[in-house]
mmCIF file with all atom_site columns, C-alpha atoms and ligand atoms in Angstrom:
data_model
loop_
_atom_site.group_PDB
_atom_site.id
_atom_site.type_symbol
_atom_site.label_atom_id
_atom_site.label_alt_id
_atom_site.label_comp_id
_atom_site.label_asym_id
_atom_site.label_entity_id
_atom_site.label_seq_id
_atom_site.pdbx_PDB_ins_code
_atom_site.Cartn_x
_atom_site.Cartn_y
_atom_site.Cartn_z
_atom_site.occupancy
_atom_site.B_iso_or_equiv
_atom_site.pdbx_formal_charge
_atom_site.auth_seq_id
_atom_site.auth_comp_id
_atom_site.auth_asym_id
_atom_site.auth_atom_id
_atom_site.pdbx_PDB_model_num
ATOM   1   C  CA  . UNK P 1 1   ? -128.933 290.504 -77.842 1.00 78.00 ? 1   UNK P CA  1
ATOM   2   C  CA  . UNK P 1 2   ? -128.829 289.690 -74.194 1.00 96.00 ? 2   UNK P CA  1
ATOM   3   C  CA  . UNK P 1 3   ? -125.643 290.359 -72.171 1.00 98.00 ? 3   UNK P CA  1
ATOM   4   C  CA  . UNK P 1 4   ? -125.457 286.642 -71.010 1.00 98.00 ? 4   UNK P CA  1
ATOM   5   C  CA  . UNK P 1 5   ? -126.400 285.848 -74.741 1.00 98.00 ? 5   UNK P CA  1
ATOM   6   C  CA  . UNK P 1 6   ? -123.089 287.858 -75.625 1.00 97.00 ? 6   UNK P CA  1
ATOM   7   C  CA  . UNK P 1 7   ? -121.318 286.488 -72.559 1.00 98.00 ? 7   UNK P CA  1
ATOM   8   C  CA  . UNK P 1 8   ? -121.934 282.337 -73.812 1.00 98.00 ? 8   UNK P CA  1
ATOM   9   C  CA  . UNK P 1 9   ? -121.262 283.377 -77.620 1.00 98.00 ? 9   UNK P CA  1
ATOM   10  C  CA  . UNK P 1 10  ? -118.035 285.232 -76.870 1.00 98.00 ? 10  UNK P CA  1
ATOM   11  C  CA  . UNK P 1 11  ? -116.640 282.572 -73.856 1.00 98.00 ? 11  UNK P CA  1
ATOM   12  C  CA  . UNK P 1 12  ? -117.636 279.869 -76.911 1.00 98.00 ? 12  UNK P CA  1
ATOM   13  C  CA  . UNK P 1 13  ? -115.706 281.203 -79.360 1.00 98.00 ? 13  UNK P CA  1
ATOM   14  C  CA  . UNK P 1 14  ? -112.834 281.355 -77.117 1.00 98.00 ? 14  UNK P CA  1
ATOM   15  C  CA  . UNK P 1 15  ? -113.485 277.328 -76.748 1.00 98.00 ? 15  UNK P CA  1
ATOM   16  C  CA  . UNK P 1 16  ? -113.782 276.696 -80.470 1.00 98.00 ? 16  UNK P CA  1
ATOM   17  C  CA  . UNK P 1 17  ? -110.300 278.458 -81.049 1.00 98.00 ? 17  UNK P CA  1
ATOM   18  C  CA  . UNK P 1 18  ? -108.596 275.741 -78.618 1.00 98.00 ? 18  UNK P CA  1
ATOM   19  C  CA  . UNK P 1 19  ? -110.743 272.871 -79.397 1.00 98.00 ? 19  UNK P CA  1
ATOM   20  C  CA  . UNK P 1 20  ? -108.111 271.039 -80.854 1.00 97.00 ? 20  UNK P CA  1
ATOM   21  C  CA  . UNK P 1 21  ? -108.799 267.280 -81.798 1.00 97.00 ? 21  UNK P CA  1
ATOM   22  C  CA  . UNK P 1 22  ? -111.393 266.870 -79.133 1.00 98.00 ? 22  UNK P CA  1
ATOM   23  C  CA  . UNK P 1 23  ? -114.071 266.656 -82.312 1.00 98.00 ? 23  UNK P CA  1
ATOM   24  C  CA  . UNK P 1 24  ? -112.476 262.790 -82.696 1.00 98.00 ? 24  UNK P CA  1
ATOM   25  C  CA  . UNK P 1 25  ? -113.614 261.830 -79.426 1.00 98.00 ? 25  UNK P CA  1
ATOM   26  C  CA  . UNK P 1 26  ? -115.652 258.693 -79.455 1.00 98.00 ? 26  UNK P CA  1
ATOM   27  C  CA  . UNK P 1 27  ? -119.610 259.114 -77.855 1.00 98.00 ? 27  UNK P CA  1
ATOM   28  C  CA  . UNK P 1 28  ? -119.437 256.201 -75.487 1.00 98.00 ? 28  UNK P CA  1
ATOM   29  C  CA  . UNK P 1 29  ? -117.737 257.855 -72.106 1.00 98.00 ? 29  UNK P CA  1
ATOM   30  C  CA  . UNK P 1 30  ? -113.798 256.860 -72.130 1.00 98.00 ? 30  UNK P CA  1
ATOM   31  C  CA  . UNK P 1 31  ? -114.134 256.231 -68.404 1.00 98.00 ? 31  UNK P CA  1
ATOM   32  C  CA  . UNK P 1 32  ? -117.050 254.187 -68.196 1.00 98.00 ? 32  UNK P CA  1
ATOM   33  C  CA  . UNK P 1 33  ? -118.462 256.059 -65.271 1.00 99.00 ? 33  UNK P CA  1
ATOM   34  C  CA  . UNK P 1 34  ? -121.559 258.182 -64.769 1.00 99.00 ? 34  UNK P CA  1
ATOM   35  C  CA  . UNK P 1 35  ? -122.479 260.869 -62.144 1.00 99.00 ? 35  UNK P CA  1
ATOM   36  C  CA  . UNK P 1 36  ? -126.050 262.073 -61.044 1.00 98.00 ? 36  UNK P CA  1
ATOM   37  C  CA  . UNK P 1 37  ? -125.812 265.085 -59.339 1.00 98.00 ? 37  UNK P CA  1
ATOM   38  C  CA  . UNK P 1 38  ? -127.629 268.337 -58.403 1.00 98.00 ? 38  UNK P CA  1
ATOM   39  C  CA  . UNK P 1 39  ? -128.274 271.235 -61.039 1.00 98.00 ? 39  UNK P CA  1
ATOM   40  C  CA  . UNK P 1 40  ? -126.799 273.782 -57.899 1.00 98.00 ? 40  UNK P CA  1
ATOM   41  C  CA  . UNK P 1 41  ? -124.551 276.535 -59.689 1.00 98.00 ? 41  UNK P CA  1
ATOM   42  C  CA  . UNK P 1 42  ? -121.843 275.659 -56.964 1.00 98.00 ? 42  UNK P CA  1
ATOM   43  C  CA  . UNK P 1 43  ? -121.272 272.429 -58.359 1.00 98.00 ? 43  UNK P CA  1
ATOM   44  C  CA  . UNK P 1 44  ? -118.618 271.911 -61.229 1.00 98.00 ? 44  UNK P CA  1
ATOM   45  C  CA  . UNK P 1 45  ? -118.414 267.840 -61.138 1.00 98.00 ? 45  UNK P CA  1
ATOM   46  C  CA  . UNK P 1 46  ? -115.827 268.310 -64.056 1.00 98.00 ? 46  UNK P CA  1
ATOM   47  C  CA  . UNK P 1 47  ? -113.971 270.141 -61.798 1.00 98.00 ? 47  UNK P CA  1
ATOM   48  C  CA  . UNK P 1 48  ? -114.662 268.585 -58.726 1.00 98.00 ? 48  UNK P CA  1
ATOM   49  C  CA  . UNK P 1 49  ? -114.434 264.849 -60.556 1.00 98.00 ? 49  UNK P CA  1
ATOM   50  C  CA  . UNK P 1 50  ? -111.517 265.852 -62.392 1.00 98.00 ? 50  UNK P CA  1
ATOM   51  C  CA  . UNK P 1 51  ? -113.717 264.886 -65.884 1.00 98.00 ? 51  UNK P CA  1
ATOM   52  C  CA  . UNK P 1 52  ? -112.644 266.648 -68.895 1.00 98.00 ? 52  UNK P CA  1
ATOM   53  C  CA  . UNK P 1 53  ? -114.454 266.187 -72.534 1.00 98.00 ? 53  UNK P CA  1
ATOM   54  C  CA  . UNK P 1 54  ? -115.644 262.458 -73.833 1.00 98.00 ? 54  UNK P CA  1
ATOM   55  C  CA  . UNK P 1 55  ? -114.964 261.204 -70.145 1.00 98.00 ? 55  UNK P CA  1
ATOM   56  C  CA  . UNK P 1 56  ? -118.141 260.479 -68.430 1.00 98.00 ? 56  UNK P CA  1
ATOM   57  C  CA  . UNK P 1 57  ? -122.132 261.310 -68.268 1.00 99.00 ? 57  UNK P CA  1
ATOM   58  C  CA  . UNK P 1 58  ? -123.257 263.658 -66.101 1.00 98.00 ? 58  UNK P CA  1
ATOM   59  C  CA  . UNK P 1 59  ? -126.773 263.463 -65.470 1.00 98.00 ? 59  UNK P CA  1
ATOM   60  C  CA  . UNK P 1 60  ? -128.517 266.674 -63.163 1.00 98.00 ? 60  UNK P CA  1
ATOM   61  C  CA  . UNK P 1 61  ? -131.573 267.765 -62.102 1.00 98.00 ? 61  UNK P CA  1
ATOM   62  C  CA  . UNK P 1 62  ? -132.802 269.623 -58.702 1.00 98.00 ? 62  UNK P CA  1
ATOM   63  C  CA  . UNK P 1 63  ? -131.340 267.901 -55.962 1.00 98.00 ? 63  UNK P CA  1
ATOM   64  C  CA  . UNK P 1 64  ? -129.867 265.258 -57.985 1.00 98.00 ? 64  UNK P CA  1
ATOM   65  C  CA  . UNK P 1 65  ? -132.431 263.094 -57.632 1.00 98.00 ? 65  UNK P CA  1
ATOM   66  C  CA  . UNK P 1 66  ? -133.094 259.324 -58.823 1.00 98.00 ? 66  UNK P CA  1
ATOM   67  C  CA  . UNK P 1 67  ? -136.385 260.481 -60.805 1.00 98.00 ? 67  UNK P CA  1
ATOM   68  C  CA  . UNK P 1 68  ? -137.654 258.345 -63.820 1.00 98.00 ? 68  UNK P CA  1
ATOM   69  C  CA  . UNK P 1 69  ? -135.966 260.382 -65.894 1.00 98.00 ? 69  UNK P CA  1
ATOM   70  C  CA  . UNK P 1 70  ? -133.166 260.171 -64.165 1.00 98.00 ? 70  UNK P CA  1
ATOM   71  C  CA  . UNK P 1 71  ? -133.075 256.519 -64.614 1.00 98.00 ? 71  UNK P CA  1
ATOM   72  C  CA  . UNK P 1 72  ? -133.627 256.414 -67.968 1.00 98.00 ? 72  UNK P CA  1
ATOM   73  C  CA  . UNK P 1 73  ? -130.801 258.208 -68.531 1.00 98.00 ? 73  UNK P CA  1
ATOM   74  C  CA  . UNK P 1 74  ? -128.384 255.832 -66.463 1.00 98.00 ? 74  UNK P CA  1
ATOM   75  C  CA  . UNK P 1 75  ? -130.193 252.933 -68.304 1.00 98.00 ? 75  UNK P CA  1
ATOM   76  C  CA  . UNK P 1 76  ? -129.246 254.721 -71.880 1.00 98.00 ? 76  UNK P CA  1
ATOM   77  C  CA  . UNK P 1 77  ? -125.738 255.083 -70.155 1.00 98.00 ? 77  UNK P CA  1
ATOM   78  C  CA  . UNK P 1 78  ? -124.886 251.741 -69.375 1.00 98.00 ? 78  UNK P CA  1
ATOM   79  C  CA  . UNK P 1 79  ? -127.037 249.823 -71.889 1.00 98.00 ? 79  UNK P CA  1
ATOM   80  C  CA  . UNK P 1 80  ? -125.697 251.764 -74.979 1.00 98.00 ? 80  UNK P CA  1
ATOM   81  C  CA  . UNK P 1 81  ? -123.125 253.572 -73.794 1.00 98.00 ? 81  UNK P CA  1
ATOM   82  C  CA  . UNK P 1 82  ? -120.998 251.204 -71.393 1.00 98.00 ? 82  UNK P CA  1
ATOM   83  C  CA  . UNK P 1 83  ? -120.583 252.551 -68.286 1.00 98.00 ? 83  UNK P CA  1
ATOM   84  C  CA  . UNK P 1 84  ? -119.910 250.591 -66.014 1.00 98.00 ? 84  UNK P CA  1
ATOM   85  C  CA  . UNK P 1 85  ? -119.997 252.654 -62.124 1.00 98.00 ? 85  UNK P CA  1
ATOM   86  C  CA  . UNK P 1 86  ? -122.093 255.014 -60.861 1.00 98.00 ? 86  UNK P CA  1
ATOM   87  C  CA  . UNK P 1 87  ? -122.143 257.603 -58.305 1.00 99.00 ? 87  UNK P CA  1
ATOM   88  C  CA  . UNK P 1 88  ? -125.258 260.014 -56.751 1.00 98.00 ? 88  UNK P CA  1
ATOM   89  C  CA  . UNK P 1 89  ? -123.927 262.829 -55.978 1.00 98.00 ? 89  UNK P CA  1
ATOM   90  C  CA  . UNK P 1 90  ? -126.078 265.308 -53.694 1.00 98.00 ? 90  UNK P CA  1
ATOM   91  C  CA  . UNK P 1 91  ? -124.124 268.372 -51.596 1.00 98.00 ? 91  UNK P CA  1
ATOM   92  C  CA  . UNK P 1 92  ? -124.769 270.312 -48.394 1.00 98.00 ? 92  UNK P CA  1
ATOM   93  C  CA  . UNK P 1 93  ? -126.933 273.306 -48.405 1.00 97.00 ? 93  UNK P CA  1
ATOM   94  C  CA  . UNK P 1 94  ? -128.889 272.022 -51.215 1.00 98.00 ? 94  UNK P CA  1
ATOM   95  C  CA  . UNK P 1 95  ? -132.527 274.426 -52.117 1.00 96.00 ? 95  UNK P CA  1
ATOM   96  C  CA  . UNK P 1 96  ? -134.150 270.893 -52.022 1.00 97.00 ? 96  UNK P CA  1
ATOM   97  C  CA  . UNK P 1 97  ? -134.031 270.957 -48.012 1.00 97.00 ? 97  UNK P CA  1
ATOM   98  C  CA  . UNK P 1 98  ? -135.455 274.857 -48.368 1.00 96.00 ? 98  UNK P CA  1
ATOM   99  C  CA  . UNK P 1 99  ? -139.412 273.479 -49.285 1.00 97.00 ? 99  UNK P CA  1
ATOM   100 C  CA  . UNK P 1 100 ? -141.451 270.413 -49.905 1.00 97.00 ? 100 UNK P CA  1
ATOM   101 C  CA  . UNK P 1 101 ? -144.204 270.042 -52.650 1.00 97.00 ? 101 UNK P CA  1
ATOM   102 C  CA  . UNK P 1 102 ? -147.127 271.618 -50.734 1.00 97.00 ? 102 UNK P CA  1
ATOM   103 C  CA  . UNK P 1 103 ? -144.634 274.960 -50.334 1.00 98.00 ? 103 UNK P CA  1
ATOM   104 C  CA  . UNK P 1 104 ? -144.039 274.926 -53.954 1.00 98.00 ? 104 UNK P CA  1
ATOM   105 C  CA  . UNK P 1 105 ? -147.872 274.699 -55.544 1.00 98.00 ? 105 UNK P CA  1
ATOM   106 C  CA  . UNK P 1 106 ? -148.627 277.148 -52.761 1.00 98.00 ? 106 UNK P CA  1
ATOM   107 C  CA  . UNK P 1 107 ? -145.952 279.776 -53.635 1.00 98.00 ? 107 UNK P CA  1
ATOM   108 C  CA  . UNK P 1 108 ? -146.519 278.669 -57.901 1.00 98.00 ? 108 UNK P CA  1
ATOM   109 C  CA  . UNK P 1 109 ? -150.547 279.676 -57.187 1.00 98.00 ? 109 UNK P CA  1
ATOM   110 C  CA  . UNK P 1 110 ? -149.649 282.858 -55.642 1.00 98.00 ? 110 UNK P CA  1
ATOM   111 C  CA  . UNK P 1 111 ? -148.052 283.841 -58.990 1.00 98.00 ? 111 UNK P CA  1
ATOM   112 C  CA  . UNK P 1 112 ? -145.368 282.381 -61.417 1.00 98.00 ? 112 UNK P CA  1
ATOM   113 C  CA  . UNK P 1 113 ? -142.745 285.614 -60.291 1.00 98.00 ? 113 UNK P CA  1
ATOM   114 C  CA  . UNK P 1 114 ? -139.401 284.827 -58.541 1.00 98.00 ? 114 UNK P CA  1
ATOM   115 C  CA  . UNK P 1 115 ? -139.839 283.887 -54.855 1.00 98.00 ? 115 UNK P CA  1
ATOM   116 C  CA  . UNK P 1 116 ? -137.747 284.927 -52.295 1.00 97.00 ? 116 UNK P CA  1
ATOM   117 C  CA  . UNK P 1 117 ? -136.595 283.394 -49.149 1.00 96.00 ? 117 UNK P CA  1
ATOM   118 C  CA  . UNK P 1 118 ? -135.743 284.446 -45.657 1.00 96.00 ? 118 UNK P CA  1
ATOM   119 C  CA  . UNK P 1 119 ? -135.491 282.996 -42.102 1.00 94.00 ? 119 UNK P CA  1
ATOM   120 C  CA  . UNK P 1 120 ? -138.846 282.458 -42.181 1.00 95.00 ? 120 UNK P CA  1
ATOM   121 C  CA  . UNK P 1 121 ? -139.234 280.738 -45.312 1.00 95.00 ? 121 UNK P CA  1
ATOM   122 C  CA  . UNK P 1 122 ? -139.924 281.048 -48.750 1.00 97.00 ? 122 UNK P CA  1
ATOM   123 C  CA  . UNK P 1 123 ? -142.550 284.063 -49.948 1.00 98.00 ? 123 UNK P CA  1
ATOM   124 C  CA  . UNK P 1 124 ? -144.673 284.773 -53.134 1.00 97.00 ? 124 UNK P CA  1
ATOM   125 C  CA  . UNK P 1 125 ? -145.252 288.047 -54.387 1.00 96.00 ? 125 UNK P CA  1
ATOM   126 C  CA  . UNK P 1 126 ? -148.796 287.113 -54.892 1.00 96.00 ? 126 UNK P CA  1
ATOM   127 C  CA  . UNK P 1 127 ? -149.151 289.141 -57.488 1.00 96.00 ? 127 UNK P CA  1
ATOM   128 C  CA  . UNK P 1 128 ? -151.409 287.237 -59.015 1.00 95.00 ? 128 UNK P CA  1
ATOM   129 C  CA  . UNK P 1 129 ? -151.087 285.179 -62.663 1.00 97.00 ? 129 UNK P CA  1
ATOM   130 C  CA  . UNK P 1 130 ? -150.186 281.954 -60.574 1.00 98.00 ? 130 UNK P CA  1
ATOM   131 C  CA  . UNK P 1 131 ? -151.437 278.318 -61.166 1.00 98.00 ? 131 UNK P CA  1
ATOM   132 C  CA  . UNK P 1 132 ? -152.607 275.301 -59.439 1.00 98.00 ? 132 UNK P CA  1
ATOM   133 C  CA  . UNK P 1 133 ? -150.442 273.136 -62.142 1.00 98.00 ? 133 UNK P CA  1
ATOM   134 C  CA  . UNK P 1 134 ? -147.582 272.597 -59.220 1.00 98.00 ? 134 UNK P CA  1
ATOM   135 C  CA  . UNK P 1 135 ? -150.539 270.767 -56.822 1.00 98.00 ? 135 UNK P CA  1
ATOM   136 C  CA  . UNK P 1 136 ? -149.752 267.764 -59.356 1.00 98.00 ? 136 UNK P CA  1
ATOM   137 C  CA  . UNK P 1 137 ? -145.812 267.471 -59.704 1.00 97.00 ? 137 UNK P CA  1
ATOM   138 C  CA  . UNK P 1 138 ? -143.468 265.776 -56.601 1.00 96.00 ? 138 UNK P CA  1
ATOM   139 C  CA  . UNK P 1 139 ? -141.140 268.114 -56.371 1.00 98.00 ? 139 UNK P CA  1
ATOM   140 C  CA  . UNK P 1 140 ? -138.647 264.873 -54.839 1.00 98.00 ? 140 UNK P CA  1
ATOM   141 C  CA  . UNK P 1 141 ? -137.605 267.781 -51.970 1.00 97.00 ? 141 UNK P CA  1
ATOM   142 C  CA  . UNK P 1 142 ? -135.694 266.232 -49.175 1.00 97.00 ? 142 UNK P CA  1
ATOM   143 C  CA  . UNK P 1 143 ? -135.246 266.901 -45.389 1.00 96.00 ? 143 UNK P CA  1
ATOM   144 C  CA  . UNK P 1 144 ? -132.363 264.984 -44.707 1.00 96.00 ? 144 UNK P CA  1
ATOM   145 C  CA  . UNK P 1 145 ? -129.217 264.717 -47.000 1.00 95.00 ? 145 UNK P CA  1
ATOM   146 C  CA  . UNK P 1 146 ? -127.971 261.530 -46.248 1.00 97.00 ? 146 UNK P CA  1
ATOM   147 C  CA  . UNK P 1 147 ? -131.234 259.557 -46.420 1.00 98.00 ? 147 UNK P CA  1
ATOM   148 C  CA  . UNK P 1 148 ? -132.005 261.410 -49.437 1.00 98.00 ? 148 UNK P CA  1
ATOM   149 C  CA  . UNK P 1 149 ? -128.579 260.029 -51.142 1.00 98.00 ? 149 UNK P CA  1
ATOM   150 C  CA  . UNK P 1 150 ? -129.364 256.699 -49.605 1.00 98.00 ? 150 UNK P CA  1
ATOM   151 C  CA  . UNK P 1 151 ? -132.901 256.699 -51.198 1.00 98.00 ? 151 UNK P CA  1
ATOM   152 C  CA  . UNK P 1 152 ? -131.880 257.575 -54.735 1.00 98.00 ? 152 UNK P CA  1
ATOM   153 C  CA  . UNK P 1 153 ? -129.036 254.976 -54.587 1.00 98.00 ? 153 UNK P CA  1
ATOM   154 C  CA  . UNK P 1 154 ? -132.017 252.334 -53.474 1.00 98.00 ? 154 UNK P CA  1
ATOM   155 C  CA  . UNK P 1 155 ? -134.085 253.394 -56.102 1.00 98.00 ? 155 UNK P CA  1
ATOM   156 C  CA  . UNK P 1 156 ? -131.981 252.825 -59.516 1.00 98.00 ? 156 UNK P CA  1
ATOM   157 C  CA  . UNK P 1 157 ? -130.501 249.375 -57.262 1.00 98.00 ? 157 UNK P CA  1
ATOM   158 C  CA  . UNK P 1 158 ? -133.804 248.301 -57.228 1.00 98.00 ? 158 UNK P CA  1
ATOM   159 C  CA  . UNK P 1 159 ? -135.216 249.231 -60.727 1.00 98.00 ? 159 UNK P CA  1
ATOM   160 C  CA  . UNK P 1 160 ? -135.463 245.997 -63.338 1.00 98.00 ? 160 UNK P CA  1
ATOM   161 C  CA  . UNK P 1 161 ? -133.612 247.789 -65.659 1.00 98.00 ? 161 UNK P CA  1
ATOM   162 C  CA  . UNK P 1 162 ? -130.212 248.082 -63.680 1.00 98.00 ? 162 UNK P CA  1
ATOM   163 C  CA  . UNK P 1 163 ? -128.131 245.292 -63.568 1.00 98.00 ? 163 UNK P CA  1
ATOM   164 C  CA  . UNK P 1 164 ? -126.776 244.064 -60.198 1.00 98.00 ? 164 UNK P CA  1
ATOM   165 C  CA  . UNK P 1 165 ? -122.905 244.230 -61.711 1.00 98.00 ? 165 UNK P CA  1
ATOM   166 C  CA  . UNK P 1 166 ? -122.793 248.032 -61.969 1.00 98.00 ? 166 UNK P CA  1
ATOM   167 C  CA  . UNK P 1 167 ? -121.770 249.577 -58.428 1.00 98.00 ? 167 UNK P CA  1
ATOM   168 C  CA  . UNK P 1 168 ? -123.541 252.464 -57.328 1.00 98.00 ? 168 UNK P CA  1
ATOM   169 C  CA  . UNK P 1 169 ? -121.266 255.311 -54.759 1.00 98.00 ? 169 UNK P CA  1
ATOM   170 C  CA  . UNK P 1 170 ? -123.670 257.693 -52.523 1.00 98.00 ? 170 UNK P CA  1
ATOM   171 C  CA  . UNK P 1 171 ? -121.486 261.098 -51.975 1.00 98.00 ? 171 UNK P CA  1
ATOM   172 C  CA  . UNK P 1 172 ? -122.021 264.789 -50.379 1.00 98.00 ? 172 UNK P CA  1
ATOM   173 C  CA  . UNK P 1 173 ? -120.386 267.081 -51.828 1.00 98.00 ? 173 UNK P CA  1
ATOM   174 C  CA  . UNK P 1 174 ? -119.655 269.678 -49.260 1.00 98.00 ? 174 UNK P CA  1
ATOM   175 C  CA  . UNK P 1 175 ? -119.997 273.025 -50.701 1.00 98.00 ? 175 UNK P CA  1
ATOM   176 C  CA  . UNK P 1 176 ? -117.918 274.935 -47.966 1.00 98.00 ? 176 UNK P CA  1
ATOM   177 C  CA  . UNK P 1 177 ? -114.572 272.960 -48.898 1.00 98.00 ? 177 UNK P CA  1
ATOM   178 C  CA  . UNK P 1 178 ? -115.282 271.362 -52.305 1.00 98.00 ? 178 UNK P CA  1
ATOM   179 C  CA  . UNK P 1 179 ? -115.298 267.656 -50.573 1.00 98.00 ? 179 UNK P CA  1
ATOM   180 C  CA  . UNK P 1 180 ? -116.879 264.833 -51.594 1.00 98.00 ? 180 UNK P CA  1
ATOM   181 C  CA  . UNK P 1 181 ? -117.873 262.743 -48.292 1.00 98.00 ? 181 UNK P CA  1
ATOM   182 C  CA  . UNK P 1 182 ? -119.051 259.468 -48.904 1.00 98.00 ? 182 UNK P CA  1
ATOM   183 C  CA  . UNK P 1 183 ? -122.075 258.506 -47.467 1.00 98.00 ? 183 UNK P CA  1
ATOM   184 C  CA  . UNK P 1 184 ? -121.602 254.549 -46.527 1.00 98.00 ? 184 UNK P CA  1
ATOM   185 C  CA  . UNK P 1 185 ? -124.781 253.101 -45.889 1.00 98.00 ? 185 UNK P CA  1
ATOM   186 C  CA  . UNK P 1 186 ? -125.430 254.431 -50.050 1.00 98.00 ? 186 UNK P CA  1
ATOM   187 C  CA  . UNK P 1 187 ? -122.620 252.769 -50.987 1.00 98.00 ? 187 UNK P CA  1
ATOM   188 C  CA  . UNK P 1 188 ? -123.005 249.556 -48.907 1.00 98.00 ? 188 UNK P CA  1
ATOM   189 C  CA  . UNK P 1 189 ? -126.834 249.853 -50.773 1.00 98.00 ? 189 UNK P CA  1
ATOM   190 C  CA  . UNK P 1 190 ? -125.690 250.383 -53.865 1.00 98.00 ? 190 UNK P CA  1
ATOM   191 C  CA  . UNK P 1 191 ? -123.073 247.207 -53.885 1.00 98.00 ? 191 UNK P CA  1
ATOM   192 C  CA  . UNK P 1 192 ? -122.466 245.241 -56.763 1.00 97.00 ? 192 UNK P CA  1
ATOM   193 C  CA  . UNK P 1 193 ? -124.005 241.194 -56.444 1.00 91.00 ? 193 UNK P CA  1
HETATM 194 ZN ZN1 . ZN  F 2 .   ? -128.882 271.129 -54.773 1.00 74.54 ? 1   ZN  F ZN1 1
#
């Protein structure tokens, strides 16, 4: 077996000894909130949300982005599952300011090997095996992180499916001192009517 294979298995078995009665939780979130937020390994929103089990969804993808998917998550979350706030959570430093789409089919048709990055910008091994697949996906990069939180928080106000009561919070979470720094003009956007 794989080390981190052995790692998970062992750390879970350490969690199913002091589960306690945490199996009774109900499914709908007890705190009727959700978060959308970026995949980054630097980001614990239990820990930086203070959420512990059967709180609230947590929704994440690369940047933290307001994709379809995205949405249809939040509309699951509210529309069966009662929440009843929202917040889009995005965070300094984020690998979605490092490239744009045209960087990432280029560096995907060079080969499909780890990249690597340096002041100059990202680099392919080219070793060859790559694909042109990436010309077709938006990658939903970013160049600027408060427009980018102000854009997502547009995007689900504005979709049919979202109902004008449920209040949606832009945030940057600031991954030198753990902060969450509210980005205004997201919130003002995302405003309950
Ligand atoms: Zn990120």
């Amino acid at each position: 077996m794989s080390k981190i294979v052995n790692e998970v298995i062992s750390a879970n078995a350490e969690y199913v000894a002091g589960f306690g009665d945490k199996g009774n939780l109900p499914m709908p979130p007890g705190r009727q909130f959700a978060i959308l937020t970026c995949m980054d390994a630097r980001l614990d929103p239990a820990k930086y949300a203070g959420l512990a089990e059967g709180d609230a969804h947590v929704i994440r993808n690369a940047g933290g982005r307001a994709s379809d998917d995205a949405i249809r998550s939040l509309v699951i979350s509210y529309k069966l599952l009662g929440t009843k706030e929202w917040f889009v959570i995005h965070h300094t430093d984020c690998g979605m300011l490092t490239f744009n789409s045209e960087i990432m089919a280029e560096l995907l048709s060079g080969s499909l090997k780890t990249a690597s990055v340096d002041e100059t910008g990202w680099h392919d091994s080219n070793a060859g095996g790559g694909t042109t697949d990436g010309k077709f996906i938006k990658w939903l990069t970013f160049t600027d992180n408060a427009s980018s939180v102000v854009e997502d928080v547009v995007r689900i106000r504005s979709n049919s499916m979202v109902p004008s009561d449920i209040p949606i919070y832009g945030y940057i979470y600031d991954c030198k001192t753990g902060e969450l720094v509210e980005v205004p003009e997201a919130t003002a956007a995302g405003k309950a009517g």
